[in-house]
């Protein structure tokens, strides 16, 4: 049996503030992550992702529930687990008056690394994040994406056994995002465990071996990207330009997603021919492709919203 | 990877020192109030210069609390860097101490300049120099604790700024820090001697001899007040740093 890096059970968080009704940010979230896994936490804004991440990273006390990090109780004894953690906070920024090189190195030193290890690890992380050219520029002069890369470099340089990354690639260009993905893959190959949140569904699909979708403080679906797509009602998407005209006829084939002038039909492979036949008879251009995780996410979360009203 | 607490604290202090040293203008302008008041004293009442110089040293140290307050709040509210450090092997106490030490080191040069001025214009005896060292250390404990605690109470930087100037003026300008306690009516003395900044100045003045005339009971009262308040608030700040490392 694989070693469990994180076991969170029935974690609940109720925010109580004067003059406002209490808010249940988490309503019983459970999650298990094995050592060396990369798990993605998905959800709409305000679904509870960051609250959960802050609880499991010992930064927020839950109202109830349990969190164990490598078998140790992270709620009762946070000090016992903190040395095993590293966190990229949401919207975090490096010190404006440090360079990326100084930022990463000094953080490693504060974590207790020797000068030699801190120097080696910081150079390695800066290289992986493509920051070498700007490593000696003050962070205040860097772009938002470069600052975010500095934050990620700071954390991956620790090679902490369990890392939490809250929207780690926000503001990054597609090249930089792929550098982050490659670095995170390298880390899990070394045995590190990663839990990340993201709103980029392609990122989740490419990077996470397992996904957990949170909606209104509860886990809605858990599994691989493929299993999430299957739950959406089909694995194939037929896109018909001007397909709105066929709307009523297409309803029985699966999920319909309007997208500008096109209409996407999420369906099963065996029904594709019938849909294409309808499009051809109507003289409408159509194309076929796999369902994206984003479409599956919209379907699964949207269905939950409809059900809960 | 086991952290030796001292190393982490010192490393974070050096990080903070490096950050602060980029604010050269802020360090230089931290002397403005002291310099202006010294100029006023030289022009209006040169005989009060020894008092004002000692007051300027204590005021400079007391002002560090304001720097710590703003820096801790900025790191937490704007940068979220406290989360980076709290979810790590650096202890919450180490974070608080490192921040305080870093700011202290950055703002030491103005204090050294003032000490040199004292040496030139109104030299201290060995005993009063020792007393000055002790009281300055206690004032630093008090002010960095106060600054850090206040920084944790707000979610908006703009809400914090008024408290910085309020506290600095309340503790640094209003009580007899820059002027002799003898200028205050007697019934204000117990209050002035209970305020850490004015108690600190009065104790050095008493040790210097001739600058202030207080009874032994008043000196003991000032020393006890300063020591108890500084140690108690610092102890509470260490506890508070640990508590606030995790939100509720």
XYZ file of C-alpha atoms in Angstrom:
557
model
C 0.000 0.000 0.000
C 1.296 3.453 -0.951
C 2.274 5.805 1.847
C -0.356 8.460 2.435
C 1.025 11.974 2.227
C -2.234 13.699 3.118
C -5.421 12.390 4.654
C -8.157 14.952 5.227
C -11.435 13.684 6.607
C -14.740 15.503 6.858
C -13.084 18.914 7.014
C -15.556 21.681 7.733
C -15.064 25.406 8.024
C -17.665 27.903 9.100
C -16.748 31.584 9.007
C -18.542 33.599 11.647
C -18.349 37.375 11.552
C -20.286 39.981 13.471
C -23.296 41.406 11.702
C -23.305 38.779 8.954
C -24.810 35.309 8.740
C -22.282 32.469 9.143
C -20.782 31.117 5.943
C -20.035 27.431 5.470
C -16.930 27.517 3.286
C -16.336 23.763 3.634
C -19.106 21.274 4.338
C -17.254 18.031 4.901
C -14.354 17.671 2.465
C -12.364 14.462 2.500
C -9.281 13.845 0.386
C -6.473 11.297 0.401
C -3.265 11.800 -1.517
C -0.549 9.193 -1.791
C 3.125 10.039 -1.660
C 4.382 11.099 -5.079
C 0.943 11.979 -6.483
C -0.048 15.179 -8.263
C -3.632 16.032 -7.455
C -5.632 18.943 -8.833
C -8.351 20.703 -6.917
C -10.914 22.296 -9.212
C -13.907 24.438 -8.505
C -15.577 27.718 -9.218
C -14.529 30.934 -7.471
C -15.576 30.677 -3.831
C -16.107 26.909 -3.996
C -13.743 26.357 -1.038
C -10.472 25.364 -2.719
C -8.279 27.967 -1.048
C -9.930 27.454 2.328
C -9.165 23.734 2.084
C -5.599 24.385 0.972
C -5.027 26.803 3.847
C -6.377 24.295 6.351
C -4.234 21.391 5.179
C -1.188 23.656 5.078
C -1.712 24.595 8.784
C -2.577 28.237 8.033
C -6.230 28.048 9.018
C -7.960 26.143 11.805
C -10.978 24.135 10.625
C -14.272 24.100 12.491
C -14.107 20.304 12.567
C -12.560 17.343 10.822
C -9.096 15.849 10.783
C -5.960 16.404 8.717
C -2.966 14.107 8.803
C 0.267 14.802 6.962
C 2.458 11.726 6.604
C 0.546 10.247 9.529
C 0.908 13.263 11.828
C -1.968 15.320 13.116
C -1.670 18.692 11.353
C -4.406 20.337 13.397
C -3.342 19.382 16.901
C 0.384 19.661 16.236
C 1.084 21.907 13.236
C 4.742 22.312 14.150
C 5.251 18.612 13.643
C 4.310 18.844 9.975
C 5.388 22.322 8.883
C 8.921 21.288 8.017
C 7.413 18.837 5.514
C 5.328 21.508 3.773
C 5.827 24.285 1.259
C 3.098 26.596 0.010
C 2.644 28.922 -2.950
C -0.034 31.245 -1.557
C -2.762 32.589 -3.803
C -1.757 36.017 -5.134
C 1.537 35.841 -3.251
C 4.380 38.113 -4.304
C 8.124 37.944 -3.699
C 9.820 40.676 -1.687
C 9.877 43.636 -4.084
C 13.359 44.638 -2.992
C 14.973 41.275 -3.426
C 16.071 39.736 -6.690
C 14.680 36.291 -7.602
C 18.093 34.840 -6.744
C 18.072 36.500 -3.304
C 14.438 35.568 -2.710
C 14.899 31.845 -3.343
C 18.249 31.604 -1.567
C 17.175 33.526 1.521
C 13.974 31.505 1.843
C 15.945 28.260 1.766
C 18.315 29.626 4.390
C 15.360 30.582 6.600
C 14.146 26.994 6.261
C 17.442 25.770 7.635
C 19.308 24.718 4.490
C 23.082 25.071 4.478
C 24.617 27.809 2.304
C 25.878 25.274 -0.241
C 22.557 23.457 -0.582
C 20.610 26.723 -0.686
C 22.878 28.073 -3.417
C 22.686 24.882 -5.473
C 18.921 24.465 -5.093
C 18.149 28.106 -5.821
C 20.234 28.092 -9.031
C 18.536 24.868 -10.090
C 15.033 26.201 -9.423
C 15.736 29.530 -11.125
C 16.978 27.632 -14.160
C 13.924 25.389 -14.235
C 11.624 28.398 -14.064
C 13.496 30.191 -16.855
C 14.504 32.997 -14.513
C 18.268 33.002 -14.990
C 18.283 36.051 -17.267
C 16.400 38.124 -14.735
C 17.731 36.463 -11.589
C 19.568 39.603 -10.491
C 16.836 42.135 -11.198
C 14.798 43.459 -8.301
C 11.364 41.817 -8.206
C 9.693 45.211 -8.253
C 10.894 45.600 -11.846
C 9.516 42.227 -12.969
C 6.203 41.493 -14.672
C 3.392 39.754 -12.804
C 4.166 36.456 -14.521
C 7.856 36.699 -13.674
C 7.034 37.404 -10.031
C 4.755 34.389 -9.973
C 7.531 32.262 -11.448
C 9.782 33.520 -8.662
C 7.205 32.396 -6.093
C 6.999 28.954 -7.662
C 10.799 28.731 -7.870
C 11.000 29.632 -4.169
C 8.752 26.742 -3.259
C 9.972 24.050 -5.644
C 13.556 24.729 -4.548
C 12.622 23.379 -1.117
C 11.735 19.960 -2.538
C 9.439 19.679 0.471
C 7.727 16.308 0.776
C 4.272 17.889 0.428
C 3.644 21.037 -1.592
C 0.490 23.075 -1.917
C 0.229 25.417 -4.872
C -2.731 27.748 -5.037
C -3.156 28.809 -8.669
C 0.592 28.547 -9.285
C 0.603 29.579 -12.952
C -1.784 32.505 -12.790
C -0.565 35.324 -15.016
C 2.068 33.177 -16.730
C 2.481 32.834 -20.473
C 1.985 29.370 -22.061
C 5.745 28.716 -22.204
C 6.245 29.521 -18.540
C 3.253 27.374 -17.582
C 4.806 24.410 -19.330
C 8.071 24.999 -17.490
C 6.153 24.847 -14.228
C 4.411 21.650 -15.301
C 7.754 20.047 -16.183
C 9.234 21.076 -12.844
C 6.295 19.697 -10.905
C 6.531 16.411 -12.784
C 10.232 16.210 -11.935
C 9.423 16.816 -8.269
C 6.845 14.033 -8.061
C 9.288 11.719 -9.856
C 11.636 12.430 -6.942
C 8.894 11.472 -4.474
C 7.409 14.873 -3.628
C 3.626 15.124 -3.400
C 1.696 18.006 -4.914
C -1.785 19.383 -4.418
C -2.621 22.330 -6.649
C -5.616 24.431 -7.470
C -6.101 25.918 -10.882
C -8.713 27.488 -13.097
C -6.823 26.380 -16.192
C -8.503 23.108 -17.080
C -5.837 22.228 -19.646
C -3.318 22.553 -16.857
C -5.307 20.247 -14.617
C -5.661 17.737 -17.445
C -1.976 17.834 -18.349
C -0.561 17.882 -14.886
C -2.817 16.258 -12.326
C -2.964 12.494 -12.115
C -6.170 12.806 -10.148
C -8.750 15.548 -9.861
C -11.139 16.558 -7.150
C -13.921 18.974 -8.000
C -15.212 21.074 -5.119
C -18.514 22.868 -5.322
C -20.088 24.852 -2.496
C -17.719 23.388 0.080
C -18.189 19.722 -0.861
C -16.345 17.311 -3.098
C -18.550 16.810 -6.102
C -16.480 14.406 -8.162
C -13.141 12.711 -7.704
C -11.160 10.762 -10.249
C -9.063 11.073 -13.369
C -9.712 13.577 -16.113
C -11.085 10.789 -18.278
C -13.531 9.649 -15.628
C -14.691 13.231 -15.193
C -15.327 13.440 -18.927
C -17.324 10.223 -18.875
C -19.506 11.718 -16.176
C -20.211 14.652 -18.461
C -22.295 12.314 -20.668
C -19.902 11.609 -23.507
C -16.299 11.691 -24.640
C -16.791 13.157 -28.131
C -17.697 16.687 -29.090
C -19.324 17.524 -32.397
C -19.109 21.230 -33.227
C -21.639 22.524 -35.728
C -21.313 26.058 -37.071
C -24.779 27.611 -37.057
C -26.002 24.563 -35.136
C -28.510 26.634 -33.152
C -30.995 25.966 -35.956
C -30.795 22.250 -35.198
C -31.055 22.753 -31.466
C -34.343 20.928 -30.828
C -33.328 17.988 -33.037
C -29.985 17.641 -31.284
C -31.265 17.674 -27.726
C -31.649 13.897 -27.559
C -28.019 13.318 -28.587
C -26.392 14.690 -25.479
C -25.295 17.899 -23.858
C -25.575 21.045 -25.985
C -23.083 23.858 -25.350
C -23.610 27.097 -27.321
C -20.303 28.784 -28.150
C -20.607 31.887 -30.311
C -21.806 30.892 -33.745
C -21.135 27.218 -33.062
C -23.060 24.639 -31.091
C -21.095 21.847 -29.403
C -22.787 18.506 -28.836
C -21.149 16.334 -26.184
C -22.068 12.788 -27.046
C -20.930 9.175 -27.243
C -18.843 7.879 -30.210
C -21.693 5.704 -31.572
C -23.979 8.709 -32.113
C -21.490 10.850 -34.012
C -22.548 9.602 -37.472
C -26.205 10.504 -36.862
C -25.307 14.028 -35.738
C -22.984 14.561 -38.693
C -25.789 13.312 -40.984
C -28.144 15.931 -39.557
C -25.548 18.663 -40.058
C -24.805 17.631 -43.632
C -28.516 17.534 -44.527
C -28.896 21.042 -43.090
C -25.845 22.206 -45.033
C -23.928 23.164 -41.887
C -20.173 22.616 -41.470
C -19.275 20.323 -38.578
C -16.131 18.997 -36.927
C -15.466 16.208 -34.441
C -13.032 16.192 -31.530
C -12.556 14.869 -28.026
C -14.471 16.481 -25.162
C -12.253 18.846 -23.181
C -11.993 18.794 -19.435
C -13.417 22.291 -19.415
C -16.606 21.084 -21.075
C -16.830 18.196 -18.637
C -16.261 20.577 -15.732
C -18.968 22.929 -16.958
C -21.325 19.987 -17.335
C -20.627 18.401 -13.926
C -20.606 21.614 -11.925
C -23.467 23.111 -13.890
C -25.614 20.027 -13.219
C -24.864 20.334 -9.502
C -25.867 24.000 -9.518
C -29.122 23.122 -11.284
C -29.860 20.345 -8.788
C -29.159 22.463 -5.717
C -31.008 25.422 -7.191
C 16.686 19.483 6.816
C 16.028 19.846 10.491
C 15.910 23.522 11.329
C 18.115 25.006 13.920
C 15.794 27.764 15.121
C 18.566 30.305 15.512
C 19.759 29.848 11.964
C 16.281 30.305 10.493
C 15.672 33.425 12.556
C 19.010 34.962 11.644
C 18.527 34.074 7.977
C 15.110 35.727 7.987
C 16.543 38.748 9.830
C 19.190 39.105 7.115
C 16.481 38.791 4.453
C 14.522 41.556 6.103
C 17.690 43.640 6.526
C 18.384 43.325 2.799
C 14.810 44.372 2.032
C 14.988 47.366 4.364
C 18.340 48.554 3.066
C 16.693 49.221 -0.285
C 14.604 51.827 1.544
C 17.524 54.189 2.097
C 15.283 57.215 1.973
C 13.001 55.781 4.663
C 16.019 55.124 6.881
C 17.300 58.654 6.346
C 13.918 60.272 6.909
C 13.434 58.285 10.121
C 15.653 61.014 11.651
C 13.527 63.971 10.591
C 11.486 64.425 13.777
C 14.564 64.022 15.961
C 16.670 66.426 13.928
C 13.921 69.060 13.774
C 13.357 68.864 17.513
C 17.100 69.057 18.177
C 17.334 72.151 15.994
C 14.444 73.756 17.890
C 16.128 72.958 21.182
C 19.483 74.363 20.057
C 17.789 77.593 18.958
C 15.250 78.009 21.756
C 16.775 76.346 24.813
C 20.354 75.073 24.342
C 20.513 73.999 27.973
C 17.971 71.265 27.210
C 20.189 69.689 24.536
C 21.406 66.778 26.718
C 17.766 65.828 27.404
C 16.792 66.152 23.768
C 19.741 64.032 22.594
C 18.855 61.200 24.946
C 15.237 61.579 23.920
C 16.208 61.368 20.268
C 17.967 58.038 20.848
C 15.006 56.549 22.698
C 12.548 58.005 20.163
C 14.551 56.474 17.289
C 14.386 53.061 18.896
C 10.729 53.466 19.769
C 9.996 54.360 16.175
C 11.182 50.904 15.094
C 7.830 49.548 16.270
C 6.120 51.630 13.609
C 8.454 50.190 10.947
C 7.817 46.667 12.159
C 4.093 47.281 12.218
C 4.040 48.515 8.623
C 6.447 45.897 7.322
C 4.697 42.943 8.988
C 1.331 44.165 7.747
C 2.635 44.767 4.213
C 4.235 41.329 4.001
C 1.021 39.717 5.230
C -1.661 41.765 3.489
C -0.029 42.672 0.193
C 2.565 39.933 -0.402
C 1.057 36.993 1.526
C 4.627 36.036 2.294
C 3.753 35.221 5.888
C 2.029 32.102 4.530
C 5.198 31.078 2.740
C 7.126 31.299 5.999
C 4.486 30.050 8.429
C 3.956 26.840 6.461
C 7.626 25.991 6.819
C 10.179 24.973 9.390
C 10.725 28.598 10.448
C 8.767 28.934 13.669
C 6.212 31.694 14.152
C 8.419 33.118 16.914
C 11.415 32.978 14.598
C 9.443 34.890 12.000
C 8.529 37.640 14.485
C 12.060 37.859 15.909
C 13.700 37.754 12.492
C 11.503 40.559 11.220
C 12.192 42.660 14.323
C 15.948 42.067 14.216
C 16.134 42.845 10.504
C 14.389 46.191 10.980
C 16.580 46.952 14.010
C 19.784 46.307 12.072
C 18.631 48.446 9.147
C 17.722 51.396 11.331
C 20.783 51.245 13.625
C 22.910 53.771 11.690
C 20.739 56.781 12.674
C 20.942 55.664 16.311
C 24.722 55.379 16.071
C 24.896 58.902 14.653
C 22.904 60.177 17.618
C 25.179 58.323 20.034
C 28.165 59.966 18.401
C 26.475 63.342 18.827
C 25.934 62.571 22.504
C 29.578 61.624 22.849
C 30.566 64.919 21.250
C 28.100 67.293 22.888
C 27.058 65.722 26.187
C 29.186 62.666 26.989
C 27.698 59.955 29.193
C 29.375 58.377 32.182
C 30.107 54.662 32.025
C 27.170 53.943 34.326
C 24.696 56.022 32.352
C 25.955 54.452 29.098
C 25.185 51.036 30.582
C 21.777 52.224 31.725
C 21.130 53.651 28.257
C 21.998 50.305 26.670
C 19.671 48.457 29.033
C 16.719 50.810 28.639
C 17.110 50.981 24.865
C 16.993 47.179 24.769
C 13.813 47.193 26.863
C 12.218 49.906 24.709
C 13.046 47.821 21.621
C 11.388 44.757 23.145
C 8.307 46.823 23.948
C 8.019 48.591 20.639
C 8.643 45.631 18.331
C 6.075 43.652 20.301
C 3.542 46.480 20.060
C 4.181 46.976 16.345
C 3.881 43.290 15.510
C 0.710 42.799 17.549
C -0.989 45.794 15.924
C 0.033 44.585 12.460
C -1.960 41.399 12.965
C -5.198 43.170 13.847
C -6.089 44.609 10.452
C -6.884 43.337 6.970
C -6.327 46.636 5.185
C -3.041 48.536 5.032
C -4.786 51.888 5.006
C -6.490 51.098 8.306
C -3.092 50.571 9.950
C -1.331 53.785 8.958
C -3.104 56.102 11.423
C -2.098 53.888 14.352
C 1.562 54.133 13.436
C 1.740 57.912 13.776
C -0.695 57.933 16.699
C 1.426 55.546 18.756
C 4.728 57.146 17.849
C 3.464 60.555 18.860
C 1.676 59.278 21.950
C 4.722 57.408 23.239
C 7.498 59.433 21.664
C 6.567 63.110 21.573
C 3.881 63.775 24.163
C 5.557 62.345 27.317
C 8.861 63.767 28.601
C 11.120 62.103 26.074
C 12.611 65.204 24.460
C 12.115 67.490 27.446
C 12.848 67.142 31.214
C 10.187 65.481 33.338
C 10.601 68.398 35.728
C 8.675 70.596 33.294
C 5.569 68.480 33.920
C 3.340 69.136 36.971
C 4.092 66.627 39.728
C 0.773 64.849 39.443
C 1.676 63.756 35.898
C 4.907 62.100 37.026
C 3.432 58.666 37.893
C 1.932 58.476 34.419
C 5.063 59.704 32.661
C 7.205 57.239 34.614
C 4.902 54.398 33.646
C 5.247 55.103 29.906
C 8.147 53.018 28.592
C 9.734 55.704 26.415
C 9.739 58.467 29.040
C 10.676 56.024 31.811
C 13.684 54.963 29.733
C 14.877 58.541 29.202
C 14.344 59.496 32.833
C 16.357 56.502 34.035
C 19.357 57.497 31.904
C 19.031 61.098 33.041
C 18.981 59.914 36.645
C 22.049 57.743 36.083
C 23.878 60.650 34.454
C 23.337 62.727 37.562
C 22.241 66.325 37.666
C 19.864 66.069 34.738
C 16.865 65.023 36.789
C 16.026 64.932 40.462
C 13.902 61.947 41.381
C 13.486 60.006 44.594
C 14.766 56.445 44.780
C 11.158 55.301 44.905
C 10.381 57.096 41.638
C 13.471 55.603 39.985
C 12.503 52.135 41.172
C 8.965 52.732 39.927
C 10.193 53.798 36.479
C 12.633 50.872 36.221
C 10.014 48.365 37.321
C 7.375 49.775 34.986
C 9.676 49.708 31.992
C 10.991 46.218 32.705
C 7.625 44.652 33.467
C 5.837 46.298 30.540
C 8.592 45.452 28.057
C 8.985 41.843 29.128
C 5.260 41.239 29.502
C 4.371 42.704 26.117
C 7.265 40.935 24.412
C 6.215 37.644 25.993
C 2.678 38.227 24.829
C 3.892 39.080 21.315
C 5.794 35.796 21.118
C 2.620 33.983 22.162
C 0.554 36.120 19.757
C 2.914 35.399 16.873
C 2.277 31.706 17.429
C -1.478 32.156 17.711
C -1.796 34.305 14.602
C 0.347 32.010 12.465
C -2.934 30.115 12.038
C -6.110 32.018 11.344
C -9.302 31.065 13.092
